[in-house]
Each structure stands twice: as structure tokens, then as C-alpha cells.
CSV table of N, CA and C in Angstrom, one decimal:
chain,number,residue,atom,x,y,z
N,1,MET,N,11.5,-37.3,-16.4
N,1,MET,CA,10.2,-37.7,-16.0
N,1,MET,C,9.6,-38.3,-16.8
N,2,THR,N,9.4,-39.7,-16.4
N,2,THR,CA,8.7,-40.1,-17.3
N,2,THR,C,6.9,-40.0,-16.9
N,3,THR,N,6.2,-39.7,-18.1
N,3,THR,CA,4.8,-39.0,-17.7
N,3,THR,C,4.3,-40.7,-18.1
N,4,ASN,N,2.9,-40.4,-17.9
N,4,ASN,CA,1.6,-41.5,-17.8
N,4,ASN,C,1.9,-42.0,-19.5
N,5,ASP,N,2.0,-41.6,-19.9
N,5,ASP,CA,2.3,-42.2,-21.5
N,5,ASP,C,3.4,-42.8,-21.9
N,6,SER,N,4.2,-42.9,-20.7
N,6,SER,CA,5.0,-43.7,-21.1
N,6,SER,C,4.6,-45.8,-21.5
N,7,LEU,N,5.5,-46.1,-21.9
N,7,LEU,CA,4.7,-47.5,-22.5
N,7,LEU,C,6.3,-48.4,-21.2
N,8,SER,N,7.3,-47.9,-20.8
N,8,SER,CA,7.9,-48.1,-20.1
N,8,SER,C,7.5,-48.9,-19.1
N,9,GLY,N,8.5,-50.0,-18.3
N,9,GLY,CA,8.1,-50.0,-17.3
N,9,GLY,C,9.1,-51.1,-16.5
N,10,THR,N,9.3,-51.3,-14.9
N,10,THR,CA,10.5,-51.7,-14.0
N,10,THR,C,10.3,-53.0,-14.0
N,11,ALA,N,11.8,-53.7,-14.0
N,11,ALA,CA,11.2,-55.5,-13.8
N,11,ALA,C,10.7,-55.1,-12.0
N,12,LEU,N,10.5,-55.6,-11.3
N,12,LEU,CA,10.6,-56.0,-9.4
N,12,LEU,C,11.1,-56.9,-9.3
N,13,GLY,N,11.2,-58.4,-10.3
N,13,GLY,CA,11.9,-59.2,-9.3
N,13,GLY,C,11.7,-60.2,-10.4
N,14,THR,N,12.1,-61.3,-9.7
N,14,THR,CA,12.0,-62.9,-10.8
N,14,THR,C,11.5,-63.9,-9.8
N,15,GLY,N,11.4,-64.9,-10.3
N,15,GLY,CA,10.8,-66.1,-9.5
N,15,GLY,C,11.9,-67.0,-9.8
N,16,GLY,N,11.4,-67.4,-9.6
N,16,GLY,CA,13.1,-69.0,-9.4
N,16,GLY,C,13.3,-68.7,-8.0
N,17,THR,N,12.7,-69.0,-7.1
N,17,THR,CA,13.0,-69.2,-5.2
N,17,THR,C,12.5,-70.3,-5.5
N,18,THR,N,12.5,-70.8,-4.3
N,18,THR,CA,12.1,-72.6,-3.9
N,18,THR,C,10.2,-72.8,-4.6
N,19,GLY,N,10.2,-73.6,-5.0
N,19,GLY,CA,8.2,-73.8,-5.7
N,19,GLY,C,8.5,-72.7,-6.5
N,20,GLU,N,8.8,-71.8,-7.2
N,20,GLU,CA,8.1,-70.7,-7.9
N,20,GLU,C,8.9,-70.5,-9.5
N,21,THR,N,7.9,-70.5,-10.2
N,21,THR,CA,8.3,-70.2,-11.3
N,21,THR,C,9.0,-69.6,-12.3
N,22,PRO,N,10.6,-69.9,-12.6
N,22,PRO,CA,11.4,-68.5,-12.7
N,22,PRO,C,11.0,-67.4,-13.7
N,23,GLY,N,10.8,-66.2,-14.1
N,23,GLY,CA,10.4,-65.1,-13.9
N,23,GLY,C,10.3,-63.6,-14.0
N,24,THR,N,10.1,-62.4,-14.7
N,24,THR,CA,10.3,-61.1,-14.6
N,24,THR,C,8.5,-60.9,-14.1
N,25,THR,N,8.7,-59.6,-13.0
N,25,THR,CA,7.5,-58.8,-13.1
N,25,THR,C,7.8,-57.5,-13.7
N,26,VAL,N,6.8,-57.1,-14.6
N,26,VAL,CA,7.0,-55.7,-14.9
N,26,VAL,C,5.9,-54.5,-14.6
N,27,ILE,N,6.3,-53.5,-13.9
N,27,ILE,CA,5.5,-52.9,-14.2
N,27,ILE,C,5.2,-51.9,-14.6
N,28,ALA,N,4.2,-51.3,-15.6
N,28,ALA,CA,4.7,-50.0,-16.5
N,28,ALA,C,4.2,-48.7,-15.9
N,29,ASN,N,4.6,-47.7,-16.3
N,29,ASN,CA,4.5,-46.3,-14.8
N,29,ASN,C,3.1,-46.2,-14.9
N,30,THR,N,2.5,-46.3,-16.3
N,30,THR,CA,1.0,-46.0,-16.1
N,30,THR,C,0.3,-46.9,-14.9
N,31,VAL,N,1.1,-48.1,-14.6
N,31,VAL,CA,0.2,-48.5,-13.8
N,31,VAL,C,0.5,-47.6,-11.8
N,32,VAL,N,1.6,-47.1,-12.0
N,32,VAL,CA,2.0,-46.4,-10.5
N,32,VAL,C,1.4,-45.0,-11.2
N,33,SER,N,0.8,-44.3,-12.3
N,33,SER,CA,-0.2,-43.3,-11.8
N,33,SER,C,-1.0,-43.2,-12.2
N,34,THR,N,-1.8,-44.6,-12.5
N,34,THR,CA,-3.4,-44.5,-12.3
N,34,THR,C,-3.4,-45.3,-10.5
N,35,ILE,N,-2.8,-45.5,-10.2
N,35,ILE,CA,-3.0,-45.8,-8.5
N,35,ILE,C,-2.7,-44.3,-7.7
N,36,ALA,N,-2.0,-43.6,-8.1
N,36,ALA,CA,-1.4,-42.7,-7.4
N,36,ALA,C,-2.8,-42.0,-7.8
N,37,GLY,N,-3.2,-41.8,-8.7
N,37,GLY,CA,-4.4,-40.6,-9.0
N,37,GLY,C,-5.8,-40.9,-8.4
N,38,ILE,N,-6.1,-42.4,-8.4
N,38,ILE,CA,-7.2,-43.1,-8.3
N,38,ILE,C,-7.0,-42.4,-6.3
N,39,ALA,N,-6.2,-42.8,-5.7
N,39,ALA,CA,-5.6,-42.2,-4.0
N,39,ALA,C,-6.0,-40.8,-4.1
N,40,VAL,N,-5.3,-40.3,-5.0
N,40,VAL,CA,-5.4,-38.8,-5.0
N,40,VAL,C,-6.9,-38.1,-5.1
N,41,ARG,N,-7.8,-38.8,-6.0
N,41,ARG,CA,-9.6,-37.9,-5.7
N,41,ARG,C,-9.9,-38.9,-5.1
N,42,GLU,N,-9.1,-39.8,-4.3
N,42,GLU,CA,-10.3,-40.2,-2.9
N,42,GLU,C,-9.7,-39.2,-1.5
N,43,THR,N,-9.1,-38.0,-2.0
N,43,THR,CA,-8.8,-37.6,-0.6
N,43,THR,C,-10.0,-37.1,-0.5
N,44,GLU,N,-10.4,-36.5,0.7
N,44,GLU,CA,-11.3,-35.4,1.0
N,44,GLU,C,-10.6,-33.9,0.8
N,45,GLY,N,-11.1,-33.1,-0.2
N,45,GLY,CA,-10.7,-31.4,-0.2
N,45,GLY,C,-10.3,-31.4,-1.7
N,46,ILE,N,-10.1,-32.7,-2.0
N,46,ILE,CA,-10.1,-32.8,-3.5
N,46,ILE,C,-10.4,-32.4,-4.5
N,47,TYR,N,-10.6,-31.7,-5.5
N,47,TYR,CA,-11.7,-31.0,-5.9
N,47,TYR,C,-11.4,-32.0,-7.5
N,48,SER,N,-9.7,-32.2,-8.7
N,48,SER,CA,-9.9,-32.5,-9.7
N,48,SER,C,-8.0,-32.3,-9.5
N,49,LEU,N,-7.7,-33.2,-10.3
N,49,LEU,CA,-6.4,-33.0,-10.9
N,49,LEU,C,-5.9,-32.7,-12.1
N,50,GLY,N,-4.4,-32.0,-12.5
N,50,GLY,CA,-4.1,-31.6,-13.4
N,50,GLY,C,-4.3,-30.7,-13.3
N,51,GLY,N,-4.2,-29.5,-14.5
N,51,GLY,CA,-3.8,-27.7,-14.8
N,51,GLY,C,-5.5,-27.4,-16.0
N,52,GLY,N,-5.3,-26.3,-15.8
N,52,GLY,CA,-6.8,-25.9,-16.8
N,52,GLY,C,-6.2,-26.4,-18.0
N,53,ALA,N,-5.3,-26.8,-18.9
N,53,ALA,CA,-5.6,-27.3,-19.6
N,53,ALA,C,-5.7,-29.1,-20.0
N,54,SER,N,-5.1,-29.4,-19.0
N,54,SER,CA,-5.2,-30.5,-18.9
N,54,SER,C,-7.0,-31.1,-18.9
N,55,ARG,N,-7.3,-30.5,-17.7
N,55,ARG,CA,-8.8,-31.0,-17.3
N,55,ARG,C,-9.4,-30.2,-18.4
N,56,ALA,N,-9.4,-29.5,-19.5
N,56,ALA,CA,-10.4,-29.4,-20.4
N,56,ALA,C,-10.6,-30.5,-21.1
N,57,LEU,N,-8.9,-30.3,-21.6
N,57,LEU,CA,-8.8,-31.6,-22.9
N,57,LEU,C,-9.7,-33.1,-22.4
N,58,GLY,N,-9.1,-33.2,-21.0
N,58,GLY,CA,-9.5,-34.4,-20.3
N,58,GLY,C,-11.0,-34.8,-20.5
N,59,ALA,N,-11.9,-33.5,-20.3
N,59,ALA,CA,-13.0,-33.7,-19.7
N,59,ALA,C,-13.6,-34.2,-21.3
N,60,VAL,N,-13.0,-33.1,-22.6
N,60,VAL,CA,-14.0,-33.9,-23.7
N,60,VAL,C,-13.2,-35.0,-23.8
N,61,LYS,N,-12.5,-35.8,-24.0
N,61,LYS,CA,-11.7,-37.0,-23.9
N,61,LYS,C,-12.6,-37.9,-23.4
N,62,ASP,N,-12.8,-37.1,-22.2
N,62,ASP,CA,-13.9,-38.4,-21.3
N,62,ASP,C,-15.3,-38.7,-21.8
N,63,ARG,N,-15.7,-37.1,-22.4
N,63,ARG,CA,-16.9,-37.3,-22.9
N,63,ARG,C,-17.2,-38.0,-24.2
N,64,VAL,N,-16.2,-38.2,-24.8
N,64,VAL,CA,-16.0,-39.2,-25.8
N,64,VAL,C,-15.4,-40.2,-25.9
N,65,SER,N,-14.9,-41.3,-25.2
N,65,SER,CA,-14.6,-42.1,-25.2
N,65,SER,C,-15.2,-42.7,-23.6
N,66,ARG,N,-15.8,-42.3,-22.9
N,66,ARG,CA,-16.6,-42.1,-22.1
N,66,ARG,C,-15.9,-43.1,-21.1
N,67,SER,N,-14.9,-42.6,-20.2
N,67,SER,CA,-14.7,-43.2,-19.8
N,67,SER,C,-13.0,-41.9,-19.3
N,68,SER,N,-13.1,-41.8,-17.9
N,68,SER,CA,-12.0,-41.0,-17.4
N,68,SER,C,-10.6,-42.1,-17.2
N,69,ASP,N,-9.5,-40.9,-17.7
N,69,ASP,CA,-8.1,-41.3,-17.1
N,69,ASP,C,-7.4,-40.4,-15.6
N,70,PRO,N,-7.5,-41.9,-14.8
N,70,PRO,CA,-7.3,-41.4,-13.7
N,70,PRO,C,-5.9,-41.2,-13.4
N,71,GLY,N,-5.0,-41.6,-14.2
N,71,GLY,CA,-3.5,-41.0,-14.2
N,71,GLY,C,-3.3,-39.8,-14.5
N,72,ARG,N,-4.3,-38.7,-14.8
N,72,ARG,CA,-4.2,-37.8,-15.8
N,72,ARG,C,-3.7,-36.5,-14.4
N,73,GLY,N,-2.9,-35.9,-14.6
N,73,GLY,CA,-2.6,-34.9,-13.7
N,73,GLY,C,-1.4,-35.9,-12.9
N,74,VAL,N,-0.5,-36.4,-13.1
N,74,VAL,CA,-0.1,-37.3,-12.7
N,74,VAL,C,1.0,-38.3,-13.2
N,75,LYS,N,2.8,-37.3,-12.7
N,75,LYS,CA,3.6,-38.1,-13.9
N,75,LYS,C,4.7,-38.4,-12.7
N,76,VAL,N,5.1,-39.5,-12.7
N,76,VAL,CA,5.7,-40.5,-12.0
N,76,VAL,C,6.7,-41.1,-13.1
N,77,GLU,N,8.1,-41.3,-12.2
N,77,GLU,CA,9.7,-41.5,-12.2
N,77,GLU,C,10.0,-42.9,-11.4
N,78,VAL,N,9.9,-44.4,-12.1
N,78,VAL,CA,10.2,-44.9,-11.8
N,78,VAL,C,11.5,-46.3,-12.0
N,79,GLY,N,12.5,-46.2,-10.7
N,79,GLY,CA,12.8,-46.9,-10.5
N,79,GLY,C,12.9,-48.5,-10.4
N,80,GLU,N,13.9,-49.2,-10.1
N,80,GLU,CA,14.1,-50.7,-10.2
N,80,GLU,C,13.2,-51.1,-8.6
N,81,LYS,N,13.7,-50.1,-7.6
N,81,LYS,CA,13.0,-50.2,-6.3
N,81,LYS,C,12.0,-49.2,-5.8
N,82,GLN,N,11.7,-48.0,-6.2
N,82,GLN,CA,11.5,-46.7,-6.0
N,82,GLN,C,11.1,-45.8,-6.9
N,83,THR,N,10.0,-45.3,-6.2
N,83,THR,CA,9.1,-44.1,-7.0
N,83,THR,C,9.1,-42.7,-7.4
N,84,ALA,N,8.8,-41.6,-7.9
N,84,ALA,CA,9.0,-40.4,-7.1
N,84,ALA,C,7.4,-40.0,-8.1
N,85,ILE,N,6.7,-39.4,-7.4
N,85,ILE,CA,5.7,-39.0,-8.0
N,85,ILE,C,5.1,-37.4,-7.8
N,86,ASP,N,4.5,-36.9,-8.9
N,86,ASP,CA,4.6,-35.6,-9.1
N,86,ASP,C,2.3,-35.4,-9.0
N,87,VAL,N,2.0,-34.5,-8.6
N,87,VAL,CA,0.7,-34.4,-8.6
N,87,VAL,C,0.2,-32.8,-9.0
N,88,ASP,N,-0.7,-32.7,-9.9
N,88,ASP,CA,-1.2,-31.4,-9.9
N,88,ASP,C,-2.6,-31.3,-9.6
N,89,VAL,N,-3.1,-30.8,-8.6
N,89,VAL,CA,-4.7,-30.6,-7.7
N,89,VAL,C,-4.7,-29.6,-8.0
N,90,VAL,N,-6.4,-29.4,-7.8
N,90,VAL,CA,-7.2,-28.7,-7.7
N,90,VAL,C,-7.8,-28.7,-6.2
N,91,VAL,N,-7.9,-28.0,-5.2
N,91,VAL,CA,-8.2,-28.3,-3.8
N,91,VAL,C,-9.7,-27.8,-3.5
N,92,GLU,N,-10.7,-28.1,-2.9
N,92,GLU,CA,-11.9,-27.4,-2.8
N,92,GLU,C,-11.7,-25.9,-1.8
N,93,TYR,N,-12.7,-24.8,-2.2
N,93,TYR,CA,-12.7,-23.7,-1.0
N,93,TYR,C,-12.8,-24.2,0.4
N,94,GLY,N,-11.8,-23.7,1.7
N,94,GLY,CA,-11.7,-24.3,2.8
N,94,GLY,C,-11.4,-24.8,3.6
N,95,ILE,N,-10.6,-26.4,2.6
N,95,ILE,CA,-10.1,-27.1,3.0
N,95,ILE,C,-8.9,-26.4,3.2
N,96,GLU,N,-8.2,-26.7,4.9
N,96,GLU,CA,-6.5,-26.7,4.8
N,96,GLU,C,-6.0,-27.5,3.7
N,97,ILE,N,-5.1,-27.0,3.0
N,97,ILE,CA,-4.0,-27.0,2.1
N,97,ILE,C,-3.1,-27.9,2.2
N,98,LEU,N,-2.2,-27.5,3.4
N,98,LEU,CA,-1.3,-28.1,4.2
N,98,LEU,C,-1.7,-29.8,5.0
N,99,GLU,N,-2.9,-30.2,5.4
N,99,GLU,CA,-3.5,-31.0,5.7
N,99,GLU,C,-3.8,-32.1,4.7
N,100,ALA,N,-4.6,-31.3,3.5
N,100,ALA,CA,-4.7,-32.2,2.1
N,100,ALA,C,-3.5,-32.8,1.9
N,101,ALA,N,-2.9,-32.1,1.6
N,101,ALA,CA,-1.2,-32.5,1.4
N,101,ALA,C,-1.0,-33.6,1.8
N,102,ARG,N,-0.9,-33.4,3.1
N,102,ARG,CA,-0.7,-34.8,4.2
N,102,ARG,C,-1.3,-35.9,4.1
N,103,GLU,N,-2.3,-35.7,4.0
N,103,GLU,CA,-3.0,-36.6,3.4
N,103,GLU,C,-3.1,-37.6,2.0
N,104,VAL,N,-3.1,-36.4,0.6
N,104,VAL,CA,-2.7,-37.1,-0.1
N,104,VAL,C,-1.6,-38.1,-0.4
N,105,ARG,N,-0.2,-37.5,0.5
N,105,ARG,CA,0.8,-37.7,0.4
N,105,ARG,C,0.5,-39.4,1.4
N,106,SER,N,0.3,-39.5,2.0
N,106,SER,CA,-0.1,-40.4,2.8
N,106,SER,C,-1.3,-41.5,1.6
N,107,ARG,N,-2.4,-41.4,1.7
N,107,ARG,CA,-2.7,-42.5,0.3
N,107,ARG,C,-2.0,-43.1,0.0
N,108,VAL,N,-1.4,-42.0,-1.1
N,108,VAL,CA,-0.5,-42.0,-2.4
N,108,VAL,C,0.4,-43.0,-2.0
N,109,THR,N,0.4,-42.9,-0.8
N,109,THR,CA,2.6,-44.1,-0.3
N,109,THR,C,1.9,-45.2,0.4
N,110,ASP,N,0.5,-45.3,0.7
N,110,ASP,CA,0.0,-46.6,1.1
N,110,ASP,C,-0.4,-47.7,0.2
N,111,ALA,N,-1.0,-47.3,-1.0
N,111,ALA,CA,-2.2,-47.4,-1.8
N,111,ALA,C,-0.9,-48.0,-3.1
N,112,VAL,N,0.2,-47.0,-3.5
N,112,VAL,CA,1.3,-47.5,-3.9
N,112,VAL,C,2.2,-48.7,-3.6
N,113,GLU,N,3.1,-48.6,-2.3
N,113,GLU,CA,3.3,-49.3,-1.9
N,113,GLU,C,2.9,-50.3,-1.5
N,114,THR,N,1.6,-51.0,-1.4
N,114,THR,CA,0.6,-51.8,-0.5
N,114,THR,C,0.4,-52.8,-2.6
N,115,MET,N,-0.2,-51.8,-3.1
N,115,MET,CA,-0.3,-52.7,-5.1
N,115,MET,C,1.3,-53.2,-5.4
N,116,THR,N,2.3,-52.2,-5.8
N,116,THR,CA,3.1,-52.4,-6.4
N,116,THR,C,4.3,-52.7,-5.5
N,117,GLY,N,4.7,-52.6,-4.6
N,117,GLY,CA,5.6,-53.1,-3.7
N,117,GLY,C,6.7,-52.0,-3.9
N,118,LEU,N,6.9,-51.0,-4.5
N,118,LEU,CA,7.8,-49.9,-4.9
N,118,LEU,C,7.8,-49.0,-3.6
N,119,GLU,N,9.3,-48.4,-3.2
N,119,GLU,CA,9.0,-47.8,-2.1
N,119,GLU,C,8.8,-46.3,-2.5
N,120,VAL,N,7.7,-45.4,-2.2
N,120,VAL,CA,7.8,-44.3,-2.4
N,120,VAL,C,9.0,-43.1,-2.0
N,121,VAL,N,9.9,-42.6,-2.1
N,121,VAL,CA,10.8,-42.1,-2.0
N,121,VAL,C,9.8,-40.3,-1.8
N,122,GLU,N,9.4,-39.8,-3.1
N,122,GLU,CA,8.8,-38.1,-3.0
N,122,GLU,C,7.6,-38.7,-3.9
N,123,ILE,N,6.6,-37.4,-3.1
N,123,ILE,CA,5.7,-37.4,-3.6
N,123,ILE,C,5.6,-35.7,-3.5
N,124,ASN,N,5.8,-34.9,-4.8
N,124,ASN,CA,5.7,-33.7,-4.9
N,124,ASN,C,3.9,-33.0,-4.9
N,125,ILE,N,3.7,-32.3,-4.8
N,125,ILE,CA,1.6,-31.5,-4.9
N,125,ILE,C,2.4,-30.5,-5.0
N,126,LYS,N,1.7,-30.0,-6.6
N,126,LYS,CA,1.5,-28.7,-6.6
N,126,LYS,C,-0.3,-28.4,-7.2
N,127,VAL,N,-0.7,-27.3,-5.9
N,127,VAL,CA,-1.7,-27.0,-5.8
N,127,VAL,C,-1.9,-25.6,-6.9
N,128,LEU,N,-2.4,-26.0,-8.0
N,128,LEU,CA,-3.0,-24.9,-9.1
N,128,LEU,C,-4.1,-24.2,-9.2
N,129,ASP,N,-5.2,-24.1,-8.1
N,129,ASP,CA,-6.2,-23.4,-7.9
N,129,ASP,C,-6.5,-23.9,-7.2
N,130,VAL,N,-7.8,-23.3,-6.7
N,130,VAL,CA,-8.7,-23.3,-5.6
N,130,VAL,C,-10.5,-23.1,-6.0
N,131,HIS,N,-11.5,-24.1,-6.2
N,131,HIS,CA,-12.6,-24.5,-6.2
N,131,HIS,C,-13.4,-23.7,-5.8
N,132,VAL,N,-14.2,-22.8,-6.3
N,132,VAL,CA,-15.3,-22.3,-5.0
N,132,VAL,C,-16.7,-23.0,-5.4
N,133,PRO,N,-17.4,-23.4,-4.7
N,133,PRO,CA,-18.8,-24.4,-5.5
N,133,PRO,C,-19.6,-23.3,-6.1
N,134,GLY,N,-20.1,-23.3,-6.7
N,134,GLY,CA,-21.0,-22.6,-7.9
N,134,GLY,C,-20.2,-21.8,-8.4
N,135,ALA,N,-18.7,-21.8,-8.7
N,135,ALA,CA,-18.2,-20.4,-9.7
N,135,ALA,C,-18.2,-20.9,-10.8
N,136,ASP,N,-18.5,-22.3,-11.3
N,136,ASP,CA,-17.9,-23.3,-12.6
N,136,ASP,C,-19.3,-23.3,-13.2
N,137,GLU,N,-20.8,-23.1,-12.1
N,137,GLU,CA,-22.0,-23.7,-12.5
N,137,GLU,C,-22.8,-22.6,-13.6
N,138,GLY,N,-23.4,-23.0,-14.1
N,138,GLY,CA,-24.5,-21.6,-14.7
N,138,GLY,C,-23.9,-21.7,-16.1
N,139,ASP,N,-24.0,-20.9,-17.4
N,139,ASP,CA,-23.6,-20.7,-18.5
N,139,ASP,C,-22.4,-19.7,-18.6
N,140,GLY,N,-21.3,-19.8,-17.3
N,140,GLY,CA,-20.4,-18.7,-17.7
N,140,GLY,C,-20.1,-17.5,-17.3
N,141,ASP,N,-21.6,-16.1,-17.0
N,141,ASP,CA,-21.9,-15.2,-17.2
N,141,ASP,C,-21.4,-14.5,-15.7
N,142,THR,N,-20.5,-13.9,-15.8
N,142,THR,CA,-19.7,-13.6,-14.5
N,142,THR,C,-20.2,-12.3,-13.7
N,143,GLY,N,-21.2,-11.7,-14.8
N,143,GLY,CA,-22.7,-10.4,-13.8
N,143,GLY,C,-22.0,-8.7,-14.3
N,144,ARG,N,-20.9,-9.4,-15.6
N,144,ARG,CA,-20.8,-8.0,-15.8
N,144,ARG,C,-21.2,-7.9,-17.2
N,145,ALA,N,-21.1,-6.3,-17.3
N,145,ALA,CA,-21.9,-6.0,-18.6
N,145,ALA,C,-21.3,-6.2,-19.3
N,146,SER,N,-22.2,-6.6,-20.3
N,146,SER,CA,-21.4,-7.0,-21.9
N,146,SER,C,-20.8,-6.1,-22.7
N,147,SER,N,-20.7,-5.2,-22.2
N,147,SER,CA,-19.4,-4.6,-23.2
N,147,SER,C,-18.2,-4.4,-22.2
N,148,GLY,N,-17.9,-5.0,-21.7
N,148,GLY,CA,-16.6,-5.6,-21.0
N,148,GLY,C,-16.0,-4.6,-20.2
N,149,SER,N,-17.2,-3.3,-19.6
N,149,SER,CA,-16.7,-2.5,-18.5
N,149,SER,C,-17.0,-3.4,-17.3
N,150,ARG,N,-16.2,-2.7,-16.3
N,150,ARG,CA,-16.4,-3.5,-14.4
N,150,ARG,C,-17.0,-2.8,-13.7
N,151,VAL,N,-18.0,-1.6,-14.5
N,151,VAL,CA,-18.9,-1.3,-13.6
N,151,VAL,C,-20.0,-0.6,-14.3
N,152,GLN,N,-21.4,-0.1,-14.1
N,152,GLN,CA,-22.9,-0.3,-14.9
N,152,GLN,C,-23.3,0.8,-14.6
């Protein structure tokens, strides 16, 4: 599977029909992963994309570069006319996961097919975690005693 770091792309067709200038159009894999990543992030109930290490490294990278990588947590395989997409997500606590997955598939399919003309044949969603509001706030103290004991 090609990740969003790949510089390859897929030729989608040639010009040259009546009144058009001949040539090919190539869409890089990063284009598809970016479109899919943005569509996933716009879905209600999705907290973030990518695994723990990916999110941590991405957060550092985002702070340093002052931009974010919309394709983080998205892997794509692009063929001549079709694409398959894998996404790793963290969902918000209380969200119906299957409904959120349906919405992700719908949004990603609409966005990728509309913008690229590629047929989306498969979207695999891996739910890596559930985000509990307030759990990542503060200084990281979990309320345990400093000795490491579970009881005081």
C-alpha cells in the first residue's frame, strides 16, 4: 500500500478530444490522502486521525512547521481509475462508532470521487481509541499516589 509520503501518482486520462489540448492529468497519492483526511476530520464524532505515536510526532511537527498534515492517519492505494483508502481514527466518547464509520465512508467517498474522478472501491476504518473529554487536560497527573501505588 502506498502511503501519503509517496511522490507517485496516477494518470487519469488524456486530453485531445475535440477542442482540447492533448496531455495527461496525474493525481499524486498525497492529493487523495489529503482530501480523505480533510473529509474525515469534518465528520462529527471523530476526535483525531492516526495512532498514538503518529499523533504525538505529528503534534510536534505541526508546532514546528506551524501547519498540519491533513493526510496523517490516512493511507491510500491509487490505481488508474480506482482508489482504496485506510484511515486510523480516534472517536469521541458517546458517539455510535458504526454510525460515525458510515458517515466517514460517505464523506470520504463523496469528496474523493467529486474532486478526483477516481472510484472509491474500499474504505477501511480502524478505530484506535476513544477520547474522553477532559482526560488529556491538565498536567498529566492521574490522581495516583507518587509512589506508584494504586491505593493511598
